Short mmCIF file of C-alpha atoms in Angstrom, two decimals:
data_model
loop_
_atom_site.label_atom_id
_atom_site.label_comp_id
_atom_site.label_asym_id
_atom_site.label_seq_id
_atom_site.Cartn_x
_atom_site.Cartn_y
_atom_site.Cartn_z
CA MET A 25 12.79 -3.09 8.75
CA LYS A 26 11.16 -0.53 6.45
CA GLY A 27 7.68 -0.40 4.99
CA GLN A 28 4.54 1.64 4.30
CA ILE A 29 1.54 1.97 6.59
CA ARG A 30 -1.42 0.59 4.65
CA GLN A 31 -4.08 0.64 7.37
CA SER A 32 -4.72 2.42 10.66
CA LEU A 33 -7.33 1.17 13.12
CA SER A 34 -7.69 1.64 16.89
CA GLY A 35 -4.02 2.42 17.53
CA TYR A 36 -2.67 -0.38 15.33
CA TYR A 37 -0.77 0.22 12.10
CA ASP A 38 -0.51 -2.46 9.42
CA VAL A 39 2.81 -2.03 7.62
CA VAL A 40 3.69 -3.65 4.25
CA THR A 41 7.34 -4.13 3.24
CA ALA A 42 8.78 -4.04 -0.28
CA ASP A 43 8.52 -7.84 -0.58
CA GLY A 44 4.79 -7.74 0.26
CA ALA A 45 5.01 -9.01 3.84
CA GLU A 46 2.53 -7.41 6.26
CA TYR A 47 3.12 -6.67 9.95
CA ARG A 48 0.78 -5.28 12.62
CA THR A 49 2.56 -2.63 14.69
CA ARG A 50 1.95 -0.07 17.41
CA ALA A 51 3.52 3.36 17.89
CA ARG A 52 6.03 3.81 20.70
CA GLY A 53 5.47 6.56 23.29
CA VAL A 54 8.29 8.60 21.77
CA PHE A 55 5.92 9.69 19.00
CA ARG A 56 3.58 11.30 21.55
CA LYS A 57 6.51 13.17 23.06
CA ARG A 58 7.47 14.44 19.62
CA LYS A 59 3.79 15.20 18.92
CA GLN A 60 3.95 12.94 15.88
CA SER A 61 1.08 10.76 14.67
CA PRO A 62 1.76 7.97 12.18
CA LEU A 63 -0.53 8.19 9.16
CA VAL A 64 -1.65 5.77 6.49
CA GLY A 65 0.73 6.32 3.56
CA ASP A 66 3.74 6.99 5.80
CA TRP A 67 7.01 5.21 5.08
CA VAL A 68 8.31 4.00 8.42
CA GLU A 69 11.08 2.09 10.10
CA PHE A 70 9.91 -0.59 12.53
CA LYS A 71 11.02 -3.72 14.36
CA VAL A 72 9.24 -6.92 15.25
CA GLU A 73 9.56 -8.45 18.72
CA LYS A 74 7.87 -11.40 20.43
CA ASP A 75 5.03 -9.22 21.70
CA GLY A 76 4.43 -7.53 18.34
CA GLY A 77 5.83 -4.86 16.05
CA TYR A 78 6.77 -1.32 16.98
CA LEU A 79 7.22 1.79 14.86
CA LEU A 80 10.60 3.48 15.34
CA LYS A 81 10.74 6.34 12.84
CA ILE A 82 8.55 8.14 10.30
CA ASP A 83 10.25 9.25 7.07
CA PRO A 84 9.74 12.87 5.92
CA ARG A 85 6.37 13.37 4.16
CA LYS A 86 5.82 15.13 0.86
CA ASN A 87 2.32 16.10 2.03
CA GLN A 88 -0.37 15.15 4.50
CA LEU A 89 -4.11 15.60 4.77
CA VAL A 90 -6.03 16.12 8.00
CA ARG A 91 -9.37 14.81 6.74
CA PRO A 92 -8.79 12.09 5.62
CA PRO A 93 -5.69 11.46 7.78
CA ILE A 94 -3.27 10.22 5.11
CA ALA A 95 0.24 11.11 3.95
CA ASN A 96 2.31 11.06 0.73
CA VAL A 97 -0.67 11.33 -1.62
CA ASP A 98 -0.01 11.56 -5.37
CA ASP A 99 -3.52 11.89 -6.84
CA ALA A 100 -7.10 12.39 -5.69
CA ILE A 101 -10.29 11.17 -7.36
CA VAL A 102 -12.79 13.91 -6.52
CA VAL A 103 -16.29 12.44 -6.67
CA SER A 104 -18.99 15.04 -7.29
CA ALA A 105 -22.62 13.94 -7.46
CA CYS A 106 -24.67 15.60 -10.18
CA VAL A 107 -27.70 15.12 -7.92
CA GLU A 108 -28.62 13.47 -4.58
CA PRO A 109 -26.90 15.39 -3.04
CA ASP A 110 -27.16 18.34 -5.43
CA PHE A 111 -23.99 19.38 -7.26
CA SER A 112 -22.01 22.03 -5.37
CA SER A 113 -19.46 24.00 -7.38
CA ASN A 114 -18.37 25.68 -4.14
CA LEU A 115 -17.45 22.35 -2.54
CA LEU A 116 -15.69 21.14 -5.69
CA ASP A 117 -13.63 24.33 -5.94
CA ARG A 118 -12.66 24.10 -2.25
CA GLN A 119 -11.45 20.56 -2.82
CA LEU A 120 -9.45 21.57 -5.89
CA ILE A 121 -7.77 24.43 -4.03
CA MET A 122 -6.88 22.20 -1.08
CA LEU A 123 -5.41 19.59 -3.42
CA ALA A 124 -3.40 22.16 -5.37
CA ALA A 125 -2.00 23.60 -2.13
CA ASN A 126 -0.84 20.08 -1.20
CA GLN A 127 0.58 19.35 -4.67
CA ILE A 128 -1.91 16.55 -5.28
CA GLU A 129 -3.17 15.97 -8.84
CA PRO A 130 -7.00 15.93 -9.04
CA LEU A 131 -9.04 13.52 -11.16
CA LEU A 132 -12.68 14.64 -11.43
CA TYR A 133 -15.47 12.05 -11.45
CA PHE A 134 -19.08 13.20 -11.87
CA SER A 135 -21.42 10.54 -10.46
CA LYS A 136 -25.18 9.92 -10.80
CA TRP A 137 -25.37 11.39 -14.30
CA ASP A 138 -28.01 8.80 -15.14
CA LEU A 139 -30.34 10.24 -12.47
CA LEU A 140 -30.63 13.56 -14.36
CA ASP A 141 -33.42 14.14 -16.85
CA ALA A 142 -32.67 15.60 -20.29
CA ASP A 143 -33.06 19.23 -19.16
CA GLN A 144 -30.86 18.70 -16.13
CA GLN A 145 -28.18 17.04 -18.27
CA ALA A 146 -28.30 19.96 -20.70
CA ALA A 147 -27.72 22.37 -17.80
CA MET A 148 -24.93 20.28 -16.25
CA GLN A 149 -22.98 19.49 -19.43
CA PRO A 150 -21.45 22.99 -19.90
CA VAL A 151 -20.18 22.88 -16.30
CA ILE A 152 -18.52 19.51 -16.88
CA ASP A 153 -17.10 20.70 -20.22
CA TYR A 154 -15.56 23.73 -18.50
CA TYR A 155 -13.77 21.73 -15.80
CA GLN A 156 -12.56 19.33 -18.48
CA LYS A 157 -10.50 22.15 -20.01
CA TYR A 158 -8.31 22.25 -16.90
CA TYR A 159 -8.60 18.86 -15.18
CA PRO A 160 -8.92 15.18 -16.14
CA VAL A 161 -12.67 14.46 -16.05
CA GLU A 162 -14.83 11.35 -16.36
CA VAL A 163 -18.62 11.08 -16.10
CA ALA A 164 -20.25 7.97 -14.60
CA GLY A 165 -20.93 5.26 -17.17
CA ASN A 166 -19.01 3.40 -19.90
CA ASN A 167 -16.17 2.13 -17.67
CA ALA A 168 -15.45 5.69 -16.51
CA PRO A 169 -13.75 4.56 -13.25
CA GLN A 170 -11.23 2.45 -15.17
CA LYS A 171 -10.59 5.31 -17.61
CA LEU A 172 -9.65 7.58 -14.69
CA LEU A 173 -6.79 5.27 -13.71
CA HIS A 174 -5.71 4.29 -17.22
CA ASP A 175 -2.45 6.27 -17.18
CA LEU A 176 -1.62 5.84 -13.48
CA GLN A 177 0.62 3.25 -11.88
CA ASP A 178 2.19 2.86 -8.43
CA GLN A 179 0.41 5.97 -7.16
CA VAL A 180 -1.15 6.67 -3.74
CA ILE A 181 -4.66 7.90 -4.50
CA VAL A 182 -7.43 9.20 -2.26
CA VAL A 183 -11.09 9.05 -3.18
CA MET A 184 -12.82 12.07 -1.75
CA GLY A 185 -16.10 13.93 -1.92
CA GLN A 186 -19.26 14.73 -0.06
CA THR A 187 -20.93 11.94 1.90
CA GLY A 188 -23.32 10.08 -0.39
CA ALA A 189 -21.60 11.24 -3.59
CA GLY A 190 -20.76 7.67 -4.53
CA LYS A 191 -17.17 7.00 -3.44
CA SER A 192 -17.76 3.42 -2.26
CA THR A 193 -19.81 2.71 -5.39
CA LEU A 194 -16.89 3.95 -7.51
CA LEU A 195 -14.44 1.68 -5.67
CA ASN A 196 -16.78 -1.29 -6.04
CA HIS A 197 -16.77 -0.67 -9.81
CA LEU A 198 -12.96 -0.68 -9.81
CA ASN A 199 -12.79 -3.86 -7.73
CA PRO A 200 -16.07 -5.80 -7.28
CA ASP A 201 -14.37 -8.09 -4.74
CA LEU A 202 -14.26 -5.21 -2.25
CA LYS A 203 -18.03 -5.29 -1.63
CA LEU A 204 -17.77 -1.97 0.23
CA GLU A 205 -20.87 -0.87 2.09
CA THR A 206 -22.65 1.99 0.36
CA GLY A 207 -24.80 4.55 2.15
CA GLU A 208 -28.36 5.57 1.46
CA ILE A 209 -29.02 9.26 0.94
CA SER A 210 -31.60 11.00 3.09
CA LYS A 211 -33.56 13.04 0.58
CA ALA A 212 -35.05 15.16 3.33
CA LEU A 213 -31.64 16.33 4.53
CA SER A 214 -29.69 15.74 1.31
CA ARG A 215 -27.00 14.22 3.50
CA GLY A 216 -25.59 10.74 3.61
CA LYS A 217 -24.71 8.39 6.42
CA HIS A 218 -21.04 7.75 7.09
CA THR A 219 -20.27 4.27 5.84
CA THR A 220 -16.44 4.21 6.00
CA ARG A 221 -14.96 3.78 9.47
CA LYS A 222 -11.23 3.35 8.85
CA VAL A 223 -8.57 4.48 6.42
CA THR A 224 -7.08 1.68 4.32
CA LEU A 225 -4.82 1.70 1.26
CA MET A 226 -6.08 -1.00 -1.10
CA GLU A 227 -4.27 -2.36 -4.15
CA ILE A 228 -6.51 -1.57 -7.11
CA GLU A 229 -5.52 -1.33 -10.78
CA HIS A 230 -1.77 -1.24 -9.94
CA ASN A 231 -2.25 1.66 -7.52
CA LEU A 232 -2.89 2.11 -3.81
CA ILE A 233 -6.31 3.69 -3.29
CA ALA A 234 -7.72 4.90 0.02
CA ASP A 235 -11.41 4.59 0.80
CA THR A 236 -11.89 7.56 3.07
CA PRO A 237 -14.75 8.89 5.23
CA GLY A 238 -17.14 11.27 3.54
CA PHE A 239 -16.79 14.91 4.46
CA SER A 240 -18.00 18.18 3.05
CA SER A 241 -15.95 20.98 4.64
CA PHE A 242 -12.45 22.06 3.73
CA ASP A 243 -10.79 24.94 5.49
CA LEU A 244 -8.35 27.28 3.76
CA LEU A 245 -6.37 28.05 6.92
CA GLU A 246 -2.89 27.75 5.45
CA ILE A 247 -3.53 29.67 2.22
CA SER A 248 -2.78 33.39 1.81
CA LYS A 249 -4.78 35.77 -0.39
CA GLU A 250 -1.71 36.06 -2.65
CA GLU A 251 -1.45 32.28 -3.07
CA LEU A 252 -5.15 31.66 -3.69
CA PRO A 253 -5.32 32.76 -7.38
CA ASN A 254 -2.31 30.56 -8.19
CA TYR A 255 -4.46 27.51 -7.41
CA TYR A 256 -6.93 28.37 -10.20
CA PRO A 257 -5.42 27.14 -13.51
CA ASP A 258 -8.11 29.02 -15.43
CA PHE A 259 -7.07 32.28 -13.71
CA VAL A 260 -3.37 31.56 -14.25
CA ALA A 261 -4.06 31.32 -18.00
CA TYR A 262 -5.15 35.00 -18.00
CA ARG A 263 -3.04 36.63 -15.29
CA ASP A 264 -0.20 37.78 -17.58
CA GLN A 265 -2.76 39.97 -19.36
CA CYS A 266 -3.68 41.81 -16.14
CA LYS A 267 -2.35 45.37 -15.93
CA TYR A 268 -0.86 44.93 -12.46
CA ARG A 269 1.62 42.26 -11.54
CA GLY A 270 0.34 40.27 -8.57
CA CYS A 271 -3.27 41.16 -9.44
CA LEU A 272 -5.68 39.51 -7.00
CA HIS A 273 -8.57 39.79 -9.52
CA VAL A 274 -10.85 41.53 -7.00
CA ASN A 275 -10.76 45.35 -7.05
CA GLU A 276 -7.91 46.03 -9.49
CA PRO A 277 -8.71 47.84 -12.76
CA HIS A 278 -7.87 46.30 -16.15
CA CYS A 279 -8.03 42.77 -14.75
CA ALA A 280 -7.98 40.12 -17.49
CA VAL A 281 -9.61 37.53 -15.22
CA LYS A 282 -12.62 39.77 -14.50
CA GLU A 283 -12.89 40.53 -18.21
CA ALA A 284 -12.82 36.80 -18.98
CA VAL A 285 -15.65 36.25 -16.49
CA ALA A 286 -17.68 39.04 -18.09
CA ASN A 287 -17.08 37.51 -21.54
CA GLY A 288 -18.13 34.04 -20.39
CA GLU A 289 -14.62 32.60 -20.84
CA ILE A 290 -14.31 31.84 -17.11
CA LEU A 291 -17.22 30.14 -15.40
CA LYS A 292 -19.12 32.69 -13.31
CA SER A 293 -19.51 30.26 -10.39
CA ARG A 294 -15.73 29.74 -10.31
CA TYR A 295 -15.18 33.47 -9.88
CA GLU A 296 -17.98 33.86 -7.31
CA ASN A 297 -16.49 31.02 -5.27
CA TYR A 298 -13.07 32.64 -5.56
CA LEU A 299 -14.41 35.92 -4.17
CA GLN A 300 -15.97 34.05 -1.24
CA PHE A 301 -12.72 32.22 -0.47
CA HIS A 302 -10.76 35.47 -0.78
CA GLN A 303 -13.09 37.13 1.74
CA MET A 304 -12.81 34.17 4.11
CA ILE A 305 -9.04 34.51 4.08
CA LEU A 306 -9.27 38.27 4.76
CA GLU A 307 -11.56 37.65 7.74
CA ARG A 308 -9.45 34.87 9.15
CA LYS A 309 -8.19 35.55 12.66
CA PRO A 310 -4.40 35.57 12.97
CA ARG A 311 -2.84 32.69 14.86
CA TYR A 312 0.04 33.52 17.14
CA ARG A 313 2.84 31.15 18.01
CA VAL A 314 4.04 31.07 21.60
CA ILE A 315 7.81 31.38 21.83
CA LYS A 316 9.35 29.78 24.90
CA GLU A 317 12.50 31.37 26.21
#
């Protein structure tokens, strides 16, 4: 039989077939020998015996994420809190780069807008307006969660963002029957408590949406310094005007991206984050592969 893993919990994998039937399965030892781990979102072949179901084969993946552990993702709702915890452009840009590298379309959702006073909203609005030039964006309020999914159907979607940003609250808006537990933010630490303990694909608004554990760090291990600028759509819009082909927008003269930053056409924080990520990649230690004869 063939189906898709919809939930993973304590070594069990719940698989749903095309006709909607659900089976609880376990992975055979052959996967350990192959160093393969089934992931939520995987399409698999399996069989059902008297003592339960067993996974036999994992189909090739179009992508996979480590945190959250999920495969074959089409879109990601990136939840960024405007406050509590404070908005972090660095974290948002890391998420966007990671998604672009995995060919996942981002949908930006800015939560807790209503907690900002008038001055804070005036400061935050230009940032939101800038991202809206390059990504689909919704701000909390006025059925914003439903608007995010308006044009999507039959997609595998992850909801991601810093712990306490409001992911479970967003999902509860999309489907009140979920009654997902939401975490309280510790104002002293500006960190949240983990409230999500498993990865599950839930049918919401004609899509499959994963409620995933909160996390706030994204490494750039697999990205080269040459690839990095390609994951900035705002940089790509200017790169043909750079004097040098393959310009990295760091030390090169006559760089259109640096000029756009100076002229206020590219958000300064975007460029500062880019320089930090570029430096991180330069300082990354090489990883060597052992070749067995």
